[in-house]
Amino acid sequence: MAVLTEDPEVLRRFGEHLPARWHLAPHQGLYDDLITLGLRPPSAIVVDLDLLGLNPLAILRSLRAHPVLGHVPLLALSQGEAPLIGALAHGAEVALKAS
């Protein structure tokens, strides 16, 4: 599973709650992760909607349209409710409140 975030705390907290049989892809930073994501497609991708540097809805749309990654389940995380609704409209199958 890959987590696309700028916040190491999001990555840490998400990883703590994964079942033991699931593994997080190594995190090299958001930009590096985006560049290398298609080389070894993960089983699922989590997109942090509270990104500061990039438009997370554009990331969701790009992932959904990608020929290799388009079938990978997309999960969205946010502190707010409004971004979660937008994420579902832009390709995420699941939208979770980050708490």
Phi, psi and omega in degrees: 000136178251139176244118179263106183208159171260350189255111180299334179293321177298315180298315180297311182295320180296316180297327180294335186256008177281145172300153185301330183279353178263149180227142175276139173294148177304135182259117181254002187115151186304311184293317177296319179297319179296322181291322186261359185303322182283348181291320177224085184303130179282171177286334178204156179233131176254128179247122175284115182282351181265030178295148178259323188271341184225160177276110184294330178291324175293324177297314178301314180298318180294318178296318180295327182273349184292135183296329181266322186264354185300336181267350183287131178302136180248128176244143180240141177238140174202155173284333184256161180281317185301315179299328181294320178296316178298323181296321179296327179283346183246019171118349179286138176277329183227138177233119185243137174285124180282114179214000000 
